[in-house]
Every structure is written in C-alpha cells, then in structure tokens.
C-alpha cells in the first residue's frame, strides 16, 4: 500500500529560504524561515518574522513584500538540488522563524517530508508552546536547537514579552524526548551578558537529561534597519556587540560547568 502523501499539500507562511548556510545545525544547511512568533525580543534581528501577517518592508529605498504562502511540496521541490551538499557535508534542513511552533501543521509536515527523503532536520526554537504541540515535531526532528535566554522570569518577560516558566518546563521534557537537544543563548548586553547569568543558564542546561552542549551567540546589530523599514522603533539603539574577549570569558564559564561550549552555532 502506498503512503498517503496528502501532508505534502499542507500550506504555511514563510518569509525566506536561505541556502548554503553553515549555521543552525551541522554541515551545509538550508534554513526555512517561518512567519509568526509568540515572543517580542527587543533585540530581534528579524522583526519581519514576528507578525504572521504578510507585510511591506522598505530597505535601501526599495519596498518589498515580506511573507508568502507555500505548500510543503513547493518547499521540497526547491531543496532537491541541494541534496548532494547535504549528503557530502552531513547537513540538511533547519526550520526557523519567527517561531516554527506557531505553525505546527505546516512545520511538522515539512519535517516529515524531509525525513522521508533522508534529510537531516533541525529546528531553532524558543520552546514556547503547549507540549502537545512540541510532541508533533519530535518524531521528525534530529536536532532541537533551543533558546534559553534567562533564568529570571521577570527579566525574561521584560526583554521578550513573555515569562520563562513554560520554556524551562518544556526544556526538561524536550531533553527527555528529543533525539538531540542543544541549548543556545543569545548574549545580549544589559540583559544576560554577565558570567553569573550565563553560568545560571549553563547550570540549568547541565541539569537536563542527555544535554551536554551549549552555544552562546553574540549580539549583533544586523537587522536594526528593518525596524525603520517596518515603521517600528528599535528599542535597544545604544547596545554594542560584546567583545571577542568577553565572549571568550563567557565561553569559559560554560565549559567550567562541564558542558561542551562554543561561540556561534
């Protein structure tokens, strides 16, 4: 009996497909960026990802439409030419956003289609969703790249718009059920860039079953012009990226907790 492939017709809303990336998972990867996010991180470098709505954004005097509706099959057709690169490099497809958990029907169907083609899969995610939603992704997911931004819920909410209790609770469940969980932390000056704050996150990561890896991602200013292009204000205009020396000090904190650590990822 042939497999029912109706899931290939599932529709979703994306705003970009980035090919030949060496970030967000092992090897050479294609990143599929989905529209919509439940958080509103003040430093977000993809503000066009936050709203599910299709938008207009003006950059360099040129206005473009941000967001388009696609089927899983259409995305898969655009990936086929890259299969040799995935196989040679151990790469694959990563879904990102926004937040992929906001489009569970489409995102889980896309991951399923990738696995049917033998493609390695990853998802960059905050973990902010009901766990019943997250469970739909896990059978088709090789690497869960989960952001843990802060251990203090009030500070987390002040900078992201959401408390962190659900995220931390889900982290424990994902660590138990996922094939491979990596904790990732964007390092944001004035928010979480002290050794104490990074150390607290590393301690939490080390406490999770089967987790041995934590990546720290330095803040950057790329994407700040997008806010103006969307008619929005960038709320952290005076922040400067952390120095390489400071990031190295924070990396040593991560490693001192018994984790494999790296800068970037």
Coordinates of C-alpha atoms in Angstrom, one line a residue:
X1 CA 0.0 0.0 0.0
X2 CA 1.5 3.4 -1.0
X3 CA 1.9 6.1 1.6
X4 CA -0.7 8.8 1.8
X5 CA 1.2 12.0 0.9
X6 CA -1.6 14.5 1.5
X7 CA 0.7 16.2 4.0
X8 CA 2.7 17.5 1.1
X9 CA -0.2 19.8 0.3
X10 CA -0.1 21.4 3.8
X11 CA 0.2 25.2 3.5
X12 CA 2.4 27.5 5.6
X13 CA 3.6 31.1 5.6
X14 CA 7.4 31.7 5.2
X15 CA 9.4 34.9 4.6
X16 CA 12.7 33.5 3.4
X17 CA 14.7 30.4 2.4
X18 CA 18.4 30.7 2.9
X19 CA 20.6 28.2 1.1
X20 CA 24.2 27.1 1.8
X21 CA 24.2 28.1 5.5
X22 CA 26.8 26.7 7.8
X23 CA 24.9 27.7 11.0
X24 CA 21.9 26.4 12.8
X25 CA 22.8 22.7 12.7
X26 CA 25.6 20.5 11.3
X27 CA 27.0 20.7 7.8
X28 CA 25.7 22.8 4.9
X29 CA 22.1 23.6 5.5
X30 CA 19.0 25.3 4.1
X31 CA 17.1 27.5 6.6
X32 CA 13.4 27.9 6.1
X33 CA 12.2 31.0 8.0
X34 CA 8.5 30.9 9.1
X35 CA 6.3 33.9 9.9
X36 CA 4.9 34.4 13.3
X37 CA 6.3 34.4 16.9
X38 CA 4.8 34.5 20.4
X39 CA 7.8 36.4 21.8
X40 CA 8.8 40.0 21.1
X41 CA 12.5 40.0 21.9
X42 CA 13.8 43.6 22.0
X43 CA 17.0 42.6 20.1
X44 CA 15.3 40.5 17.4
X45 CA 17.3 40.7 14.1
X46 CA 14.3 39.5 12.1
X47 CA 11.4 41.8 13.2
X48 CA 9.6 40.9 9.9
X49 CA 9.3 37.4 11.3
X50 CA 7.3 38.4 14.4
X51 CA 3.9 39.0 12.8
X52 CA 2.1 36.2 11.0
X53 CA 0.7 38.8 8.6
X54 CA 2.2 39.5 5.2
X55 CA 3.9 42.9 5.4
X56 CA 5.7 45.5 3.4
X57 CA 9.2 46.5 4.4
X58 CA 11.3 49.2 2.9
X59 CA 15.1 48.9 2.8
X60 CA 17.5 51.0 0.8
X61 CA 14.6 52.8 -0.7
X62 CA 13.1 49.6 -2.1
X63 CA 9.9 48.2 -0.8
X64 CA 9.3 44.5 -0.8
X65 CA 6.6 42.1 0.3
X66 CA 7.6 40.0 3.3
X67 CA 5.8 36.7 3.6
X68 CA 4.4 34.2 1.1
X69 CA 2.2 31.2 1.3
X70 CA 3.7 27.9 0.2
X71 CA 3.0 24.2 0.4
X72 CA 5.3 21.6 1.8
X73 CA 5.7 20.2 -1.7
X74 CA 6.8 23.5 -3.1
X75 CA 9.5 23.9 -0.4
X76 CA 10.7 20.4 -1.0
X77 CA 11.0 21.0 -4.8
X78 CA 13.2 24.0 -4.1
X79 CA 15.5 21.8 -1.9
X80 CA 16.1 18.8 -4.2
X81 CA 19.1 20.4 -6.0
X82 CA 20.9 20.7 -2.6
X83 CA 20.7 17.1 -1.6
X84 CA 24.3 16.3 -2.7
X85 CA 25.6 19.1 -0.5
X86 CA 23.6 17.8 2.5
X87 CA 25.0 14.2 2.0
X88 CA 28.6 15.3 1.5
X89 CA 28.7 17.7 4.5
X90 CA 26.3 15.9 6.9
X91 CA 24.0 18.9 6.5
X92 CA 20.3 19.2 6.0
X93 CA 17.3 21.5 6.6
X94 CA 16.6 23.8 9.6
X95 CA 13.3 25.4 10.2
X96 CA 13.5 28.8 12.0
X97 CA 11.4 31.9 12.3
X98 CA 9.8 33.7 13.9
X99 CA 8.9 30.6 15.8
X100 CA 8.2 27.4 14.0
X101 CA 6.0 26.1 16.8
X102 CA 3.4 28.8 15.8
X103 CA 2.7 26.8 12.5
X104 CA 2.6 23.2 13.8
X105 CA 0.6 21.7 10.8
X106 CA 3.0 23.1 8.2
X107 CA 6.3 22.8 10.1
X108 CA 5.7 19.2 11.3
X109 CA 4.6 18.2 7.8
X110 CA 7.8 19.8 6.3
X111 CA 10.0 17.9 8.8
X112 CA 8.2 14.7 7.9
X113 CA 8.8 15.3 4.2
X114 CA 12.5 15.9 4.8
X115 CA 12.8 12.7 6.8
X116 CA 11.0 10.8 4.0
X117 CA 13.9 12.0 1.7
X118 CA 16.6 11.0 4.2
X119 CA 17.4 14.7 5.0
X120 CA 18.8 15.6 8.4
X121 CA 16.5 18.0 10.2
X122 CA 16.9 20.7 12.8
X123 CA 14.7 23.4 14.4
X124 CA 15.7 26.6 16.1
X125 CA 13.0 27.3 18.7
X126 CA 12.2 29.1 21.9
X127 CA 10.1 26.1 23.1
X128 CA 7.2 28.5 24.0
X129 CA 4.2 26.3 23.2
X130 CA 2.0 23.7 24.8
X131 CA 4.0 20.5 25.0
X132 CA 1.3 18.6 23.0
X133 CA 2.3 20.9 20.1
X134 CA 6.0 20.3 20.5
X135 CA 5.5 16.5 20.6
X136 CA 4.2 16.7 17.0
X137 CA 7.6 17.7 15.8
X138 CA 9.9 15.4 17.7
X139 CA 9.5 12.2 15.6
X140 CA 10.8 14.0 12.6
X141 CA 13.5 16.2 14.3
X142 CA 17.2 15.2 14.5
X143 CA 18.4 18.4 16.4
X144 CA 16.4 20.7 18.6
X145 CA 18.3 24.0 18.9
X146 CA 16.5 25.6 21.9
X147 CA 17.0 29.1 23.1
X148 CA 17.3 29.6 26.8
X149 CA 17.6 33.3 27.2
X150 CA 17.5 33.9 31.0
X151 CA 16.7 32.1 34.2
X152 CA 15.0 35.0 35.9
X153 CA 11.3 35.1 34.7
X154 CA 10.7 38.8 35.4
X155 CA 13.8 39.9 33.4
X156 CA 12.9 37.4 30.7
X157 CA 9.5 38.9 30.4
X158 CA 10.8 42.5 30.4
X159 CA 13.0 41.8 27.4
X160 CA 10.9 39.3 25.5
X161 CA 7.3 40.0 26.4
X162 CA 6.8 36.5 28.0
X163 CA 7.8 34.8 31.3
X164 CA 10.0 31.8 31.1
X165 CA 8.3 29.1 33.2
X166 CA 6.7 27.3 30.3
X167 CA 10.0 27.4 28.4
X168 CA 12.0 25.9 31.2
X169 CA 9.4 23.3 31.9
X170 CA 9.4 22.3 28.3
X171 CA 13.2 22.1 28.2
X172 CA 13.1 19.2 30.6
X173 CA 10.5 17.4 28.6
X174 CA 12.3 18.0 25.3
X175 CA 15.6 16.8 26.8
X176 CA 13.8 13.6 27.7
X177 CA 12.0 13.0 24.4
X178 CA 14.1 14.6 21.7
X179 CA 16.8 12.9 19.7
X180 CA 19.4 15.6 20.3
X181 CA 18.9 18.9 22.3
X182 CA 21.4 21.7 22.2
X183 CA 20.9 24.8 24.4
X184 CA 21.6 28.1 22.8
X185 CA 21.8 31.5 24.4
X186 CA 21.9 34.9 22.6
X187 CA 24.3 37.1 24.6
X188 CA 22.6 40.5 24.9
X189 CA 24.3 43.4 26.8
X190 CA 22.3 44.7 29.8
X191 CA 20.1 41.5 29.6
X192 CA 22.2 38.4 30.2
X193 CA 25.8 39.1 29.5
X194 CA 27.3 38.6 32.9
X195 CA 29.2 35.5 34.0
X196 CA 26.6 34.9 36.7
X197 CA 23.7 35.0 34.3
X198 CA 25.4 32.8 31.7
X199 CA 26.6 30.5 34.5
X200 CA 23.0 30.1 35.7
X201 CA 21.8 29.1 32.3
X202 CA 24.7 26.6 31.9
X203 CA 23.9 25.1 35.3
X204 CA 20.3 24.6 34.1
X205 CA 21.5 23.1 30.8
X206 CA 23.8 20.7 32.6
X207 CA 20.9 19.6 34.8
X208 CA 18.8 18.4 31.8
X209 CA 19.0 14.7 30.9
X210 CA 21.2 13.9 27.9
X211 CA 22.2 17.6 27.3
X212 CA 25.9 18.2 27.0
X213 CA 26.2 21.1 24.6
X214 CA 25.6 24.9 24.9
X215 CA 26.2 27.5 22.3
X216 CA 26.5 31.2 23.1
X217 CA 25.6 33.6 20.3
X218 CA 26.9 37.2 20.4
X219 CA 24.5 40.1 19.9
X220 CA 24.9 41.9 16.6
X221 CA 23.3 45.0 15.0
X222 CA 22.4 43.4 11.7
X223 CA 18.7 43.8 11.1
X224 CA 18.2 47.0 13.1
X225 CA 17.4 48.9 9.8
X226 CA 14.5 46.6 9.3
X227 CA 12.6 48.2 12.2
X228 CA 12.5 51.6 10.4
X229 CA 11.6 49.7 7.2
X230 CA 8.5 48.3 9.0
X231 CA 7.7 51.7 10.6
X232 CA 8.8 50.5 14.0
X233 CA 11.2 51.7 16.6
X234 CA 14.3 49.6 17.6
X235 CA 14.2 49.5 21.4
X236 CA 17.9 48.9 22.1
X237 CA 19.6 51.5 19.9
X238 CA 22.6 52.1 22.2
X239 CA 23.7 48.4 22.6
X240 CA 27.1 47.5 21.3
X241 CA 28.1 43.9 20.5
X242 CA 30.2 42.1 23.1
X243 CA 33.9 41.9 22.5
X244 CA 35.6 38.7 21.5
X245 CA 37.4 38.7 24.8
X246 CA 34.2 39.0 26.7
X247 CA 32.6 36.2 24.7
X248 CA 35.7 34.0 25.4
X249 CA 35.3 34.7 29.1
X250 CA 31.6 33.6 29.0
X251 CA 32.6 30.5 27.0
X252 CA 35.0 29.5 29.8
X253 CA 32.1 29.8 32.2
X254 CA 30.0 27.4 30.1
X255 CA 32.9 25.0 29.9
X256 CA 33.5 25.2 33.6
X257 CA 30.1 23.7 34.1
X258 CA 31.1 20.5 32.4
X259 CA 29.4 21.3 29.0
X260 CA 30.8 21.4 25.5
X261 CA 30.6 25.0 24.6
X262 CA 31.1 27.1 21.5
X263 CA 30.6 30.7 20.3
X264 CA 28.1 30.8 17.5
X265 CA 26.2 27.9 16.1

